[in-house]
Coordinates of C-alpha atoms in Angstrom, one line a residue:
Chain A
M13 CA 49.1 25.5 30.8
K14 CA 45.1 25.3 30.6
K15 CA 43.5 27.4 32.7
P16 CA 41.5 26.6 36.0
G17 CA 38.2 26.2 36.5
V18 CA 35.8 27.8 38.8
V19 CA 35.7 23.9 40.4
S20 CA 39.1 23.8 40.9
L21 CA 39.9 27.7 41.9
L22 CA 37.2 27.6 44.9
W23 CA 38.2 23.8 45.8
S24 CA 41.8 25.3 46.2
I25 CA 40.3 27.3 49.2
P26 CA 40.0 24.7 51.6
M27 CA 43.0 23.1 50.1
N28 CA 45.5 26.1 50.5
L29 CA 44.0 26.9 54.3
L30 CA 44.1 23.1 55.7
V31 CA 47.4 21.9 53.1
Y32 CA 49.4 24.3 54.4
P33 CA 49.3 24.3 57.9
M34 CA 48.9 20.4 58.2
I35 CA 52.5 20.5 56.3
A36 CA 54.2 22.7 58.6
L37 CA 53.0 20.4 61.5
W38 CA 53.9 17.3 60.0
T39 CA 57.1 19.2 59.6
L40 CA 57.5 20.2 63.1
L41 CA 56.3 17.0 64.4
G42 CA 58.8 15.0 62.2
I43 CA 61.8 17.2 63.5
F44 CA 60.7 17.0 66.9
A45 CA 60.1 12.6 67.0
L46 CA 62.8 12.3 64.5
P47 CA 65.5 11.4 67.4
F48 CA 62.8 8.7 69.0
L49 CA 62.4 7.1 65.8
F50 CA 65.6 7.0 64.4
G51 CA 66.7 5.4 67.5
L52 CA 64.0 2.9 67.2
C53 CA 65.6 2.0 63.7
K54 CA 69.0 2.1 65.0
I55 CA 68.1 -0.5 67.9
F56 CA 65.4 -2.4 65.5
T57 CA 66.9 -2.8 61.9
R58 CA 70.8 -1.8 62.8
W59 CA 71.0 0.1 59.7
D60 CA 73.6 2.6 58.9
N61 CA 72.6 6.3 59.8
G62 CA 72.2 7.4 56.1
R63 CA 69.7 4.4 55.3
I64 CA 67.8 5.0 58.3
M65 CA 67.5 8.7 57.3
R66 CA 66.3 8.3 54.0
L67 CA 63.8 5.9 55.1
L68 CA 62.6 8.4 57.4
I69 CA 62.2 11.4 54.5
W70 CA 60.8 8.9 52.6
F71 CA 58.3 8.5 55.2
Y72 CA 58.0 12.3 55.7
G73 CA 57.6 12.3 52.2
R74 CA 54.3 10.4 52.2
G75 CA 53.0 12.0 54.6
W76 CA 53.0 14.9 52.4
V77 CA 51.2 12.6 49.8
A78 CA 48.8 11.1 52.3
I79 CA 48.4 15.7 53.5
T80 CA 47.4 16.5 50.3
S81 CA 45.5 13.5 48.8
P82 CA 42.3 14.5 49.7
F83 CA 42.8 17.7 47.4
V84 CA 45.0 15.8 44.5
K85 CA 44.5 12.4 42.8
F86 CA 47.8 10.8 43.4
S87 CA 49.2 7.3 41.3
R88 CA 51.4 5.5 40.2
E89 CA 52.1 3.0 37.8
G90 CA 55.3 0.6 36.0
F91 CA 56.4 -0.1 38.9
D92 CA 55.1 -4.1 39.1
K93 CA 58.3 -4.5 35.7
V94 CA 61.1 -3.3 38.7
A95 CA 63.0 -5.0 40.5
T96 CA 62.6 -3.2 43.9
G97 CA 65.5 -5.1 45.6
R98 CA 68.4 -3.4 43.9
P99 CA 70.0 0.2 44.3
Y100 CA 69.5 2.4 40.8
V101 CA 70.5 6.0 39.2
M102 CA 66.8 6.9 39.2
V103 CA 66.0 10.2 37.0
I104 CA 62.9 12.2 36.9
N105 CA 61.7 15.1 35.3
H106 CA 61.7 18.4 37.0
L107 CA 58.2 20.6 37.0
S108 CA 57.8 21.6 40.8
F109 CA 59.1 22.1 44.6
F110 CA 55.9 19.4 44.9
D111 CA 58.4 17.0 42.6
F112 CA 60.3 15.3 45.7
Y113 CA 57.8 14.8 48.2
C114 CA 56.6 12.4 45.4
M115 CA 58.7 10.3 46.1
G116 CA 56.6 9.0 48.9
L117 CA 54.7 7.9 46.1
L118 CA 57.5 5.4 45.5
P119 CA 57.3 1.6 47.4
F120 CA 58.7 1.1 50.0
P121 CA 62.0 -1.3 48.5
L122 CA 62.8 1.4 46.7
G123 CA 62.7 4.6 49.4
N124 CA 66.5 4.1 50.0
I125 CA 66.7 7.2 48.6
A126 CA 69.7 10.4 48.1
A127 CA 68.7 13.0 46.2
A128 CA 72.0 14.9 44.0
V129 CA 70.2 18.3 44.4
R130 CA 71.8 21.8 43.7
S131 CA 73.1 24.0 47.2
W132 CA 70.0 25.7 47.6
P133 CA 68.0 23.3 49.1
F134 CA 70.7 22.5 51.8
K135 CA 70.1 26.1 52.3
M136 CA 66.5 25.2 54.6
P137 CA 68.1 25.2 58.0
W138 CA 64.8 22.8 59.2
Y139 CA 66.0 20.9 55.8
A140 CA 69.6 20.6 55.4
P141 CA 70.5 18.6 58.8
F142 CA 68.9 15.5 57.8
M143 CA 69.8 15.9 53.8
R144 CA 73.4 16.1 55.5
L145 CA 72.8 13.3 57.9
A146 CA 71.1 10.9 54.6
G147 CA 73.7 11.9 52.5
Y148 CA 72.4 13.8 50.1
L149 CA 74.5 15.5 47.1
D150 CA 75.0 19.0 47.0
V151 CA 76.3 18.6 43.3
E152 CA 77.1 22.5 43.0
S153 CA 79.5 22.3 46.6
L154 CA 80.9 19.0 45.4
G155 CA 81.8 19.5 41.9
A156 CA 81.5 16.4 39.8
A157 CA 84.4 14.3 41.1
G158 CA 83.0 14.6 44.7
Y159 CA 79.6 13.4 43.9
L160 CA 79.9 10.7 41.6
R161 CA 83.0 9.4 44.7
I162 CA 79.8 9.7 46.2
G163 CA 76.7 8.4 44.6
A164 CA 79.5 5.6 44.1
K165 CA 79.4 5.0 47.8
I166 CA 75.9 5.4 48.2
L167 CA 75.2 3.0 45.5
S168 CA 77.5 -0.2 47.2
G169 CA 75.8 0.2 50.4
G170 CA 72.3 -0.7 48.6
G171 CA 70.9 3.1 48.1
S172 CA 69.8 4.5 45.1
V173 CA 70.3 8.2 43.6
L174 CA 67.7 10.3 42.4
F175 CA 68.9 12.9 40.3
F176 CA 66.4 15.8 37.7
P177 CA 68.8 15.4 35.4
E178 CA 67.3 18.9 34.2
G179 CA 69.3 20.5 36.1
H180 CA 66.0 23.7 36.6
R181 CA 62.4 23.1 36.7
S182 CA 60.3 22.6 33.8
K183 CA 58.6 26.1 33.0
D184 CA 56.5 23.8 29.8
G185 CA 55.8 21.0 31.3
K186 CA 57.9 19.9 28.0
I187 CA 61.5 18.1 29.2
Q188 CA 64.7 20.1 29.2
R189 CA 68.6 19.2 28.2
F190 CA 69.3 16.4 30.0
F191 CA 72.8 17.0 32.3
S192 CA 75.3 14.3 32.1
G193 CA 75.9 13.7 35.7
A194 CA 73.3 10.8 36.4
F195 CA 74.0 8.9 33.5
K196 CA 78.4 8.8 34.0
L197 CA 77.1 7.8 37.4
S198 CA 75.9 4.9 36.1
E199 CA 78.8 4.2 33.2
E200 CA 80.8 4.5 36.2
T201 CA 79.3 2.3 38.8
G202 CA 77.0 -0.4 36.4
A203 CA 73.6 0.6 38.5
K204 CA 70.8 0.6 36.6
I205 CA 68.5 4.0 35.5
L206 CA 65.2 3.9 36.3
P207 CA 64.2 6.2 34.4
L208 CA 60.5 7.7 36.8
C209 CA 57.9 10.4 34.8
L210 CA 55.8 13.0 36.4
T211 CA 53.0 14.8 35.4
G212 CA 50.5 17.1 37.1
T213 CA 52.7 18.6 39.7
D214 CA 53.0 21.7 37.4
V215 CA 49.4 22.1 38.1
L216 CA 49.1 21.5 41.8
L217 CA 52.4 24.2 42.1
P218 CA 54.5 25.4 39.4
P219 CA 57.3 28.1 39.5
G220 CA 56.9 30.7 40.2
R221 CA 53.1 30.2 42.7
W222 CA 52.7 29.3 45.6
W223 CA 49.4 28.9 46.1
M224 CA 48.3 25.0 45.3
L225 CA 45.3 23.9 42.8
P226 CA 43.8 20.6 42.6
A227 CA 46.0 18.1 40.4
K228 CA 45.9 15.1 39.2
V229 CA 49.6 13.6 39.8
R230 CA 51.0 11.0 37.8
L231 CA 54.1 8.5 38.7
T232 CA 55.4 6.3 36.2
A233 CA 58.5 4.3 36.0
L234 CA 59.7 2.7 33.0
P235 CA 61.8 -0.1 32.0
P236 CA 65.4 0.2 33.8
V237 CA 68.0 0.8 31.3
D238 CA 71.3 -1.4 31.7
P239 CA 74.7 0.8 31.2
G240 CA 76.0 -1.9 29.8
D241 CA 74.3 -1.9 26.8
F242 CA 76.1 1.2 25.5
D243 CA 80.1 1.5 25.2
G244 CA 82.5 3.2 24.3
P245 CA 84.4 7.3 25.7
S246 CA 81.0 8.3 25.1
A247 CA 79.0 6.5 26.2
H248 CA 77.6 7.7 28.9
M249 CA 76.0 10.6 26.6
E250 CA 74.3 7.6 24.4
L251 CA 73.2 6.6 27.7
K252 CA 71.4 10.1 28.5
K253 CA 70.1 10.6 24.5
H254 CA 68.6 7.0 24.6
T255 CA 66.9 7.5 28.6
K256 CA 65.8 11.1 27.6
A257 CA 63.9 9.8 24.2
M258 CA 62.5 7.9 26.5
M259 CA 60.8 10.1 28.9
T260 CA 60.4 12.7 26.5
E261 CA 57.7 10.0 24.8
K262 CA 56.3 8.9 27.6
V263 CA 56.0 12.3 29.6
A264 CA 54.2 13.7 26.2
A265 CA 51.8 10.8 26.3
M266 CA 50.8 10.8 29.8
R267 CA 50.3 15.3 29.3
G268 CA 47.8 13.9 26.0
L269 CA 50.2 15.4 23.4
Chain B
M15 CA 89.2 23.4 6.8
T16 CA 88.8 27.1 6.6
D17 CA 88.4 29.0 10.5
E18 CA 85.2 29.8 9.3
K19 CA 84.8 26.7 8.6
I20 CA 86.1 24.8 11.5
I21 CA 83.6 26.7 13.9
E22 CA 80.6 26.7 11.7
I23 CA 81.5 22.8 12.8
I24 CA 82.4 23.2 16.2
N25 CA 79.1 25.6 17.6
T26 CA 76.8 23.1 15.0
S27 CA 78.5 19.8 16.8
L28 CA 77.8 21.9 20.4
A29 CA 74.2 22.9 19.7
E30 CA 73.3 19.3 18.7
E31 CA 75.0 17.9 21.5
F32 CA 74.0 20.2 24.7
E33 CA 70.7 21.8 22.6
L34 CA 72.3 25.0 22.8
D35 CA 70.4 27.9 21.5
S36 CA 72.2 28.6 18.3
E37 CA 71.6 32.4 19.0
K38 CA 73.7 32.5 22.1
M39 CA 76.5 30.7 20.6
V40 CA 78.6 34.0 20.0
P41 CA 82.7 33.7 20.5
E42 CA 82.6 35.2 23.8
A43 CA 79.9 33.7 25.5
I44 CA 81.3 31.9 29.1
L45 CA 80.6 27.9 28.3
Y46 CA 79.5 28.3 32.0
D47 CA 77.7 31.6 32.9
D48 CA 76.2 31.9 29.0
L49 CA 75.7 28.9 27.4
G50 CA 74.7 26.5 31.1
L51 CA 77.4 23.9 30.8
D52 CA 78.4 22.0 33.8
S53 CA 81.3 20.9 34.7
L54 CA 81.1 17.4 33.2
D55 CA 79.8 19.4 30.2
R56 CA 83.7 19.9 29.9
V57 CA 85.2 16.7 29.7
D58 CA 81.4 15.9 27.1
T59 CA 82.9 18.7 24.9
V60 CA 86.3 16.8 24.4
I61 CA 84.6 13.7 23.1
V62 CA 82.4 15.7 20.7
L63 CA 85.1 17.4 19.4
E64 CA 87.2 14.5 19.3
H65 CA 84.3 13.0 17.4
A66 CA 83.8 15.8 15.2
F67 CA 87.4 16.4 14.0
K68 CA 89.2 13.0 14.7
F69 CA 91.6 13.9 16.4
K70 CA 92.6 12.9 20.3
I71 CA 92.7 15.8 23.0
R72 CA 95.7 14.6 25.6
D73 CA 94.9 16.6 29.3
E74 CA 97.1 20.0 27.7
G75 CA 96.7 23.3 29.7
A76 CA 95.3 25.0 27.0
V77 CA 91.4 22.8 27.6
R78 CA 91.7 23.6 31.1
E79 CA 92.7 27.5 29.8
I80 CA 88.9 27.1 27.9
I81 CA 86.5 29.8 29.6
T82 CA 84.2 31.1 26.8
L83 CA 82.9 29.3 23.3
G84 CA 85.7 31.8 21.3
D85 CA 88.7 29.4 23.5
I86 CA 87.3 26.7 22.1
H87 CA 87.4 28.0 18.6
R88 CA 91.5 29.3 19.0
F89 CA 91.7 26.1 20.6
V90 CA 90.5 23.8 18.1
I91 CA 91.7 26.1 15.2
N92 CA 95.5 26.0 16.5
K93 CA 95.0 22.2 17.3
I94 CA 94.7 21.9 13.5
R95 CA 97.5 23.7 12.6
D96 CA 99.8 21.9 14.5
L97 CA 98.2 18.7 13.3
G98 CA 98.2 19.7 10.1
V99 CA 94.4 17.4 10.3
T100 CA 92.9 18.3 6.0
Q101 CA 91.1 14.8 6.5
S102 CA 87.0 15.8 6.5
A103 CA 85.2 16.3 9.5
Q104 CA 81.3 15.9 10.1
P105 CA 79.2 17.0 12.4
Q106 CA 77.9 14.4 14.6
G107 CA 74.7 12.9 13.7

């Protein structure tokens, strides 16, 4: 990764002094306001608890984006070609702890997302109850059969399921190998894959560093992929390869490689 | 087909499908811990092997007991002996 310039380093001082306390405040506010907001949503929307919680989390992510936006230039593209009124199996490349908060950049109709993640985020007591209420999937504890069953249930209820198919954050920005879970779920349910490509969060907050740096964060949606275009016992593997090739090419182009 | 050839086909097919580092592909490598495969990869492994060796793998006890790469080598070698499979097998392209 390129070394940050002097301006970037200087600008990062007020950034870190302001953003971290603001995020802590936003999180506290969210925790205390949640019962009230949840009740209001319940009265006015009649949605199920999971859907309400998923949208409140999306709104919380939007808050993260707003808080960091004086120091981070956010942009999104490709969503004009995505039908937003349907559930997807979303797959996104993984660069940073900040990645999931970037889901606040998604258009509102796509905000009904349950994330499929490893066990460690469920160990954060300030998040875990909300994640469970939202129907987030702990892929390590549930095992494949468990998360495929629950994922299918969320999709049938109109919610999308988001996977980081690499499983881990990339240390060099390049896309790593993909695991099959998302693609198996897509094949089993018929829900299209929505590939999302993210760049810039590795400059903002890469693995192993807590000092944030100003960055340009771009989120790009690629055209959805229909699992029906692949068949046979290895269909999900072909779907995985096809999606990975699309994303690898796009991420490289976004990074200017 | 020699055992060495069978092992070579297995390693090549799995390395290609799961993007594995060939240096890590030693017989004692544990599929989950050393090669980073997950439970669905186990299912995908069966598909890869069926494709590479043109045979069907049923839900056999021996498959469920596979822990290391060496176990896969032994399983396939025994299976080929049992079936008397002689047709040439090629790794996936």
